[in-house]
């Protein structure tokens, strides 16, 4: 059943290289296929990644400590390039006095702590640290490429594979990862990333590009995130709509594929596959038709053969499309479909936390 569904979509084969080479081992995947798909995705969809800048760091400790359970610091990142500067505030909250703490880097819509998408106390009580940033503080969610971090790199009007906003937000997450490497409280092998919707797309891109991330929880990310573009469901977001509404999330090259999903030289399984052999959990909500739950789930199935190269299962599921209430998180690739609408809910967090705690 699932293989038939995938067959209908005629996805590009992740193991087939354009020069005819067929990938058969994990070494070939790492040396040939990984760089190939990274390059294709950055050139045709998201835009290239700016060079790494070393920010100046300023740390402040806040008085609020969540009933004495947590330490909360504000960390300011000041970037400088071409004699322009931009400062991004981030929030670091972790179980007080603990060592070897697993961490979530969280990309949020708002700077709030806690936030309706970010149940801080619940995460702390489960032993996780949180390092969060508000995406608009990195660079605004609009077509202004003179704003924030984008303004330090973009010169003139964007063309071709010039960086889109998703990559700028993701770039910041990687700099937050750099910073966590310097903190002795952190378990460096257990740092993951999460985000919802456009920031779920960004979380997935970040884990795909930056192998230091041990896990990704991409919530309701849909079109150009976890959802395959080919064989979109009725009512699901199309490439044309996303490219017309949010052209600035992507590089200008991506517009070539409006109404031409079948001609993409990749699909979103090429992105999810880049996370192998690490953990990737995808969350859907039954009323979130726009994000195309079947195609988010089928991506997990389509990407799993790359985990198999590493002797890992990928998604462990029944041979059927998901229904409301299904939770498949036994493998390193997971999918759940909860009731309700588009939202990063506590229910989602509890599924992710449970899956990750079992594996760590
Ligand atoms: C819009 C957009 C989606 C996106 C969502 C969000 O609905 O079409 O692609 O995921 O916004 O970020 O909330």
Short mmCIF file of C-alpha atoms and ligand atoms in Angstrom, two decimals:
data_model
loop_
_atom_site.label_atom_id
_atom_site.label_comp_id
_atom_site.label_asym_id
_atom_site.label_seq_id
_atom_site.Cartn_x
_atom_site.Cartn_y
_atom_site.Cartn_z
CA UNK A 1 0.00 0.00 0.00
CA UNK A 2 2.62 2.55 1.07
CA UNK A 3 5.02 1.51 -1.68
CA UNK A 4 2.18 1.93 -4.20
CA UNK A 5 1.48 5.43 -2.88
CA UNK A 6 5.14 6.29 -3.31
CA UNK A 7 5.27 4.79 -6.78
CA UNK A 8 2.40 7.03 -7.89
CA UNK A 9 4.46 10.08 -6.93
CA UNK A 10 7.42 9.12 -9.16
CA UNK A 11 9.97 10.60 -6.78
CA UNK A 12 13.60 11.03 -7.88
CA UNK A 13 15.64 8.13 -6.49
CA UNK A 14 17.87 9.46 -3.69
CA UNK A 15 20.48 6.80 -4.51
CA UNK A 16 20.67 7.66 -8.22
CA UNK A 17 23.30 10.27 -9.09
CA UNK A 18 23.03 12.29 -12.33
CA UNK A 19 26.24 10.71 -13.73
CA UNK A 20 24.67 7.24 -13.55
CA UNK A 21 26.38 6.25 -10.30
CA UNK A 22 24.16 4.20 -7.99
CA UNK A 23 24.80 4.75 -4.25
CA UNK A 24 25.15 1.47 -2.35
CA UNK A 25 27.02 2.08 0.89
CA UNK A 26 26.93 4.61 3.69
CA UNK A 27 30.42 5.80 2.67
CA UNK A 28 29.13 6.53 -0.85
CA UNK A 29 26.08 8.22 0.66
CA UNK A 30 28.30 10.47 2.78
CA UNK A 31 30.95 11.22 0.16
CA UNK A 32 28.83 11.47 -2.99
CA UNK A 33 25.08 11.66 -2.39
CA UNK A 34 25.06 13.94 0.65
CA UNK A 35 27.11 16.72 -0.98
CA UNK A 36 25.10 16.28 -4.19
CA UNK A 37 21.66 16.70 -2.56
CA UNK A 38 22.88 19.51 -0.33
CA UNK A 39 24.07 21.37 -3.37
CA UNK A 40 20.85 20.75 -5.34
CA UNK A 41 18.62 21.87 -2.46
CA UNK A 42 20.64 25.01 -1.76
CA UNK A 43 20.91 25.96 -5.43
CA UNK A 44 17.32 25.27 -6.44
CA UNK A 45 15.25 25.77 -3.28
CA UNK A 46 16.67 27.54 -0.24
CA UNK A 47 19.70 29.49 -1.46
CA UNK A 48 23.34 29.30 -0.45
CA UNK A 49 24.57 29.45 3.15
CA UNK A 50 26.48 32.65 4.09
CA UNK A 51 30.07 32.32 5.39
CA UNK A 52 30.42 31.70 9.13
CA UNK A 53 30.95 34.81 11.26
CA UNK A 54 32.17 34.61 14.84
CA UNK A 55 29.78 36.75 16.89
CA UNK A 56 30.68 38.71 19.99
CA UNK A 57 28.82 37.12 22.93
CA UNK A 58 27.31 38.96 25.91
CA UNK A 59 25.71 36.93 28.72
CA UNK A 60 23.23 38.13 31.35
CA UNK A 61 21.49 36.08 34.06
CA UNK A 62 17.78 36.68 34.74
CA UNK A 63 16.25 36.50 38.20
CA UNK A 64 13.28 34.30 37.20
CA UNK A 65 14.16 30.68 37.86
CA UNK A 66 10.95 28.66 37.45
CA UNK A 67 10.39 27.77 41.11
CA UNK A 68 14.11 27.39 41.63
CA UNK A 69 14.32 24.58 39.06
CA UNK A 70 16.08 26.43 36.26
CA UNK A 71 18.76 28.90 35.37
CA UNK A 72 17.70 31.47 32.77
CA UNK A 73 20.27 33.49 30.87
CA UNK A 74 19.94 35.94 28.02
CA UNK A 75 22.75 35.59 25.49
CA UNK A 76 23.32 38.36 22.96
CA UNK A 77 25.00 37.53 19.66
CA UNK A 78 26.54 40.53 17.91
CA UNK A 79 27.56 39.89 14.32
CA UNK A 80 29.73 42.19 12.27
CA UNK A 81 30.35 42.12 8.54
CA UNK A 82 31.35 44.84 6.04
CA UNK A 83 31.39 47.26 9.03
CA UNK A 84 27.68 46.69 9.73
CA UNK A 85 26.54 45.04 12.98
CA UNK A 86 23.43 43.21 14.10
CA UNK A 87 22.60 41.86 17.59
CA UNK A 88 20.31 38.89 18.17
CA UNK A 89 19.00 38.15 21.69
CA UNK A 90 18.56 34.48 22.65
CA UNK A 91 17.21 32.78 25.78
CA UNK A 92 19.06 29.93 27.49
CA UNK A 93 17.11 28.03 30.16
CA UNK A 94 18.30 24.81 31.73
CA UNK A 95 17.79 22.59 34.79
CA UNK A 96 19.69 24.24 37.62
CA UNK A 97 22.96 22.67 38.73
CA UNK A 98 22.72 19.80 36.22
CA UNK A 99 25.52 18.54 33.96
CA UNK A 100 25.36 16.76 30.60
CA UNK A 101 22.01 18.34 29.76
CA UNK A 102 20.30 17.46 26.45
CA UNK A 103 19.13 20.62 24.67
CA UNK A 104 16.50 21.83 22.26
CA UNK A 105 17.40 24.81 20.12
CA UNK A 106 13.98 26.33 19.45
CA UNK A 107 13.11 28.72 16.65
CA UNK A 108 10.09 30.69 17.75
CA UNK A 109 7.62 33.19 16.33
CA UNK A 110 7.82 35.31 19.47
CA UNK A 111 10.52 36.16 22.02
CA UNK A 112 8.26 35.09 24.92
CA UNK A 113 9.43 32.76 27.70
CA UNK A 114 7.41 30.67 28.16
CA UNK A 115 5.40 30.87 24.98
CA UNK A 116 2.20 29.19 23.82
CA UNK A 117 4.37 27.04 21.51
CA UNK A 118 7.15 26.53 24.06
CA UNK A 119 6.18 24.86 27.38
CA UNK A 120 9.39 25.75 29.18
CA UNK A 121 8.62 24.18 32.54
CA UNK A 122 7.52 20.91 30.98
CA UNK A 123 10.81 20.67 29.08
CA UNK A 124 12.86 21.52 32.16
CA UNK A 125 10.96 18.95 34.24
CA UNK A 126 11.85 16.38 31.58
CA UNK A 127 15.52 17.21 31.94
CA UNK A 128 15.94 19.29 28.76
CA UNK A 129 17.56 22.66 28.36
CA UNK A 130 16.09 25.16 25.90
CA UNK A 131 17.92 27.68 23.78
CA UNK A 132 15.37 29.79 21.94
CA UNK A 133 15.40 32.66 19.50
CA UNK A 134 12.67 34.75 17.92
CA UNK A 135 13.07 34.47 14.16
CA UNK A 136 12.16 38.11 13.47
CA UNK A 137 15.11 39.14 15.65
CA UNK A 138 17.41 37.29 13.23
CA UNK A 139 15.96 38.87 10.11
CA UNK A 140 12.36 39.93 9.54
CA UNK A 141 9.88 37.55 7.96
CA UNK A 142 9.41 39.65 4.84
CA UNK A 143 11.13 40.57 1.58
CA UNK A 144 13.46 43.14 3.16
CA UNK A 145 16.98 41.77 2.71
CA UNK A 146 18.58 44.86 4.22
CA UNK A 147 17.14 43.83 7.62
CA UNK A 148 19.06 42.08 10.41
CA UNK A 149 21.48 39.30 9.51
CA UNK A 150 20.39 39.37 5.87
CA UNK A 151 21.59 42.97 5.67
CA UNK A 152 25.11 41.87 6.64
CA UNK A 153 25.39 39.62 3.59
CA UNK A 154 22.95 40.45 0.78
CA UNK A 155 24.16 43.03 -1.71
CA UNK A 156 21.47 44.46 -4.01
CA UNK A 157 18.50 42.58 -5.38
CA UNK A 158 18.46 38.81 -4.95
CA UNK A 159 18.93 36.56 -7.97
CA UNK A 160 19.56 32.85 -8.69
CA UNK A 161 20.69 30.98 -5.59
CA UNK A 162 20.92 34.03 -3.32
CA UNK A 163 20.09 33.15 0.30
CA UNK A 164 16.43 33.02 1.38
CA UNK A 165 15.12 33.83 4.85
CA UNK A 166 14.82 30.17 5.90
CA UNK A 167 18.59 29.86 5.49
CA UNK A 168 19.23 33.01 7.54
CA UNK A 169 17.10 31.65 10.40
CA UNK A 170 18.86 28.31 10.08
CA UNK A 171 22.25 30.04 10.03
CA UNK A 172 21.41 31.57 13.42
CA UNK A 173 20.49 28.12 14.81
CA UNK A 174 23.93 26.86 13.76
CA UNK A 175 25.61 29.79 15.51
CA UNK A 176 23.57 28.91 18.63
CA UNK A 177 24.92 25.37 18.22
CA UNK A 178 28.48 26.83 18.10
CA UNK A 179 27.77 28.60 21.37
CA UNK A 180 26.37 25.50 23.10
CA UNK A 181 29.67 23.75 22.29
CA UNK A 182 31.35 26.22 24.66
CA UNK A 183 29.03 25.49 27.64
CA UNK A 184 30.10 22.83 30.09
CA UNK A 185 26.52 22.09 31.26
CA UNK A 186 25.56 20.82 27.81
CA UNK A 187 25.62 17.25 26.53
CA UNK A 188 27.17 17.98 23.11
CA UNK A 189 25.91 14.70 21.64
CA UNK A 190 22.30 15.46 22.57
CA UNK A 191 21.51 18.84 21.04
CA UNK A 192 18.50 18.94 18.74
CA UNK A 193 16.27 21.48 17.06
CA UNK A 194 12.57 22.11 16.79
CA UNK A 195 10.22 24.59 15.20
CA UNK A 196 6.67 24.86 13.94
CA UNK A 197 5.36 25.50 10.45
CA UNK A 198 7.74 27.84 8.56
CA UNK A 199 10.11 27.32 11.47
CA UNK A 200 9.51 23.56 11.24
CA UNK A 201 10.78 23.85 7.67
CA UNK A 202 13.75 25.79 9.02
CA UNK A 203 14.44 23.20 11.74
CA UNK A 204 14.51 20.45 9.13
CA UNK A 205 16.85 22.39 6.85
CA UNK A 206 19.14 23.09 9.81
CA UNK A 207 19.44 19.46 10.89
CA UNK A 208 19.94 18.42 7.26
CA UNK A 209 22.84 20.84 6.79
CA UNK A 210 24.48 20.76 10.22
CA UNK A 211 25.41 17.26 11.37
CA UNK A 212 26.02 18.34 14.95
CA UNK A 213 22.24 18.23 15.52
CA UNK A 214 21.37 14.85 17.07
CA UNK A 215 17.64 15.20 16.48
CA UNK A 216 15.03 17.33 14.75
CA UNK A 217 11.33 17.70 15.60
CA UNK A 218 9.66 19.39 12.66
CA UNK A 219 6.12 20.33 13.57
CA UNK A 220 3.36 20.86 10.96
CA UNK A 221 6.02 22.04 8.49
CA UNK A 222 4.18 21.06 5.29
CA UNK A 223 5.03 22.43 1.85
CA UNK A 224 8.77 22.85 1.24
CA UNK A 225 9.34 21.33 4.68
CA UNK A 226 8.50 17.73 5.51
CA UNK A 227 5.77 17.31 2.86
CA UNK A 228 6.62 15.80 -0.50
CA UNK A 229 5.74 18.21 -3.30
CA UNK A 230 4.72 15.51 -5.80
CA UNK A 231 1.24 14.03 -5.42
CA UNK A 232 -0.02 16.82 -3.14
CA UNK A 233 -3.39 16.19 -1.44
CA UNK A 234 -6.48 18.16 -2.32
CA UNK A 235 -6.39 21.31 -0.21
CA UNK A 236 -2.66 21.06 0.41
CA UNK A 237 -0.39 24.04 -0.25
CA UNK A 238 1.11 24.14 -3.75
CA UNK A 239 4.53 25.33 -4.88
CA UNK A 240 2.90 28.15 -6.81
CA UNK A 241 1.03 29.44 -3.76
CA UNK A 242 4.01 29.25 -1.40
CA UNK A 243 6.33 30.86 -3.94
CA UNK A 244 3.87 33.67 -4.62
CA UNK A 245 3.07 34.31 -0.95
CA UNK A 246 6.54 33.84 0.54
CA UNK A 247 9.13 34.15 -2.26
CA UNK A 248 11.62 35.55 0.28
CA UNK A 249 11.76 32.26 2.25
CA UNK A 250 13.53 30.65 -0.73
CA UNK A 251 16.06 31.53 -3.39
CA UNK A 252 14.75 33.06 -6.63
CA UNK A 253 15.59 29.85 -8.55
CA UNK A 254 12.79 28.00 -6.74
CA UNK A 255 10.16 29.96 -8.70
CA UNK A 256 11.06 27.98 -11.82
CA UNK A 257 9.08 25.10 -10.38
CA UNK A 258 5.71 26.75 -9.73
CA UNK A 259 3.13 24.34 -11.29
CA UNK A 260 6.01 21.98 -12.09
CA UNK A 261 6.44 19.85 -8.99
CA UNK A 262 6.97 16.85 -11.24
CA UNK A 263 10.00 18.51 -12.80
CA UNK A 264 11.84 19.27 -9.57
CA UNK A 265 15.29 17.65 -9.71
CA UNK A 266 14.65 16.63 -6.06
CA UNK A 267 11.76 16.29 -3.65
CA UNK A 268 11.58 16.86 0.09
CA UNK A 269 12.76 13.29 0.82
CA UNK A 270 16.18 14.46 -0.41
CA UNK A 271 16.11 16.95 2.47
CA UNK A 272 14.85 14.57 5.18
CA UNK A 273 17.35 11.89 4.05
CA UNK A 274 20.21 14.26 4.87
CA UNK A 275 19.33 13.89 8.56
CA UNK A 276 20.21 10.14 8.50
CA UNK A 277 21.34 8.39 10.67
CA UNK A 278 20.21 10.88 13.32
CA UNK A 279 16.67 11.20 14.76
CA UNK A 280 13.96 12.96 12.76
CA UNK A 281 10.41 13.31 14.12
CA UNK A 282 7.66 14.83 12.02
CA UNK A 283 4.39 15.99 13.55
CA UNK A 284 1.04 16.49 11.81
CA UNK A 285 -2.40 17.64 12.97
CA UNK A 286 -5.54 16.12 11.47
CA UNK A 287 -7.21 19.47 10.71
CA UNK A 288 -4.06 20.91 9.15
CA UNK A 289 -4.92 19.89 5.58
CA UNK A 290 -2.72 22.72 4.24
CA UNK A 291 0.42 20.92 5.50
CA UNK A 292 -0.56 17.65 3.70
CA UNK A 293 -0.26 14.97 6.36
CA UNK A 294 -0.15 12.02 3.97
CA UNK A 295 2.75 13.59 2.12
CA UNK A 296 4.59 14.40 5.35
CA UNK A 297 4.16 10.79 6.45
CA UNK A 298 5.11 9.37 3.04
CA UNK A 299 8.31 11.40 3.15
CA UNK A 300 9.27 9.46 6.29
CA UNK A 301 8.72 6.22 4.37
CA UNK A 302 10.56 7.48 1.26
CA UNK A 303 13.58 8.62 3.29
CA UNK A 304 13.93 5.54 5.48
CA UNK A 305 16.12 3.55 3.01
CA UNK A 306 18.92 6.01 3.80
CA UNK A 307 18.66 5.06 7.51
CA UNK A 308 18.70 1.42 6.37
CA UNK A 309 22.17 2.03 4.85
CA UNK A 310 23.35 2.69 8.41
CA UNK A 311 21.70 -0.50 9.69
CA UNK A 312 18.87 1.53 11.22
CA UNK A 313 15.14 1.09 10.70
CA UNK A 314 13.99 4.58 9.75
CA UNK A 315 10.24 4.76 10.33
CA UNK A 316 8.55 1.72 11.86
CA UNK A 317 4.94 1.81 10.76
CA UNK A 318 1.99 -0.21 9.57
CA UNK A 319 1.42 -0.56 5.85
CA UNK A 320 -1.29 2.14 5.69
CA UNK A 321 -1.69 5.88 5.60
CA UNK A 322 -1.90 7.44 9.08
CA UNK A 323 -5.14 8.18 10.89
CA UNK A 324 -5.73 10.58 13.76
CA UNK A 325 -4.04 9.38 16.93
CA UNK A 326 -1.31 7.34 15.23
CA UNK A 327 2.14 7.68 16.80
CA UNK A 328 5.08 5.97 15.12
CA UNK A 329 8.20 6.88 17.06
CA UNK A 330 9.96 3.58 17.64
CA UNK A 331 12.48 4.15 14.83
CA UNK A 332 14.93 7.01 14.29
CA UNK A 333 12.38 8.51 11.91
CA UNK A 334 8.98 9.17 13.43
CA UNK A 335 5.58 10.57 12.59
CA UNK A 336 2.54 11.36 14.67
CA UNK A 337 -0.87 12.69 13.74
CA UNK A 338 -2.70 14.37 16.58
CA UNK A 339 -6.19 15.80 16.72
CA UNK A 340 -6.77 19.51 16.28
CA UNK A 341 -5.37 22.32 14.22
CA UNK A 342 -2.11 23.85 13.06
CA UNK A 343 -0.29 24.58 16.35
CA UNK A 344 2.83 23.55 18.24
CA UNK A 345 0.94 21.94 21.06
CA UNK A 346 1.95 20.38 24.33
CA UNK A 347 0.75 17.09 22.87
CA UNK A 348 3.39 17.36 20.14
CA UNK A 349 6.12 18.17 22.65
CA UNK A 350 5.23 15.17 24.80
CA UNK A 351 5.47 12.85 21.79
CA UNK A 352 8.88 14.26 20.82
CA UNK A 353 10.22 14.25 24.39
CA UNK A 354 9.13 10.66 24.93
CA UNK A 355 10.69 9.46 21.68
CA UNK A 356 13.98 11.26 22.26
CA UNK A 357 14.33 10.27 25.91
CA UNK A 358 13.99 6.61 24.94
CA UNK A 359 16.84 6.94 22.45
CA UNK A 360 19.27 9.15 24.35
C1 LIG B 1 1.46 29.71 5.76
C2 LIG B 1 2.30 29.02 4.73
C3 LIG B 1 2.87 27.68 5.24
C4 LIG B 1 3.57 27.91 6.55
C5 LIG B 1 2.65 28.61 7.52
C6 LIG B 1 3.29 29.03 8.84
O1 LIG B 1 0.28 28.98 5.99
O2 LIG B 1 1.50 28.82 3.59
O3 LIG B 1 3.77 27.13 4.30
O4 LIG B 1 4.04 26.70 7.07
O5 LIG B 1 2.20 29.82 6.95
O6 LIG B 1 4.49 29.18 8.93
O7 LIG B 1 2.52 29.27 9.79
#
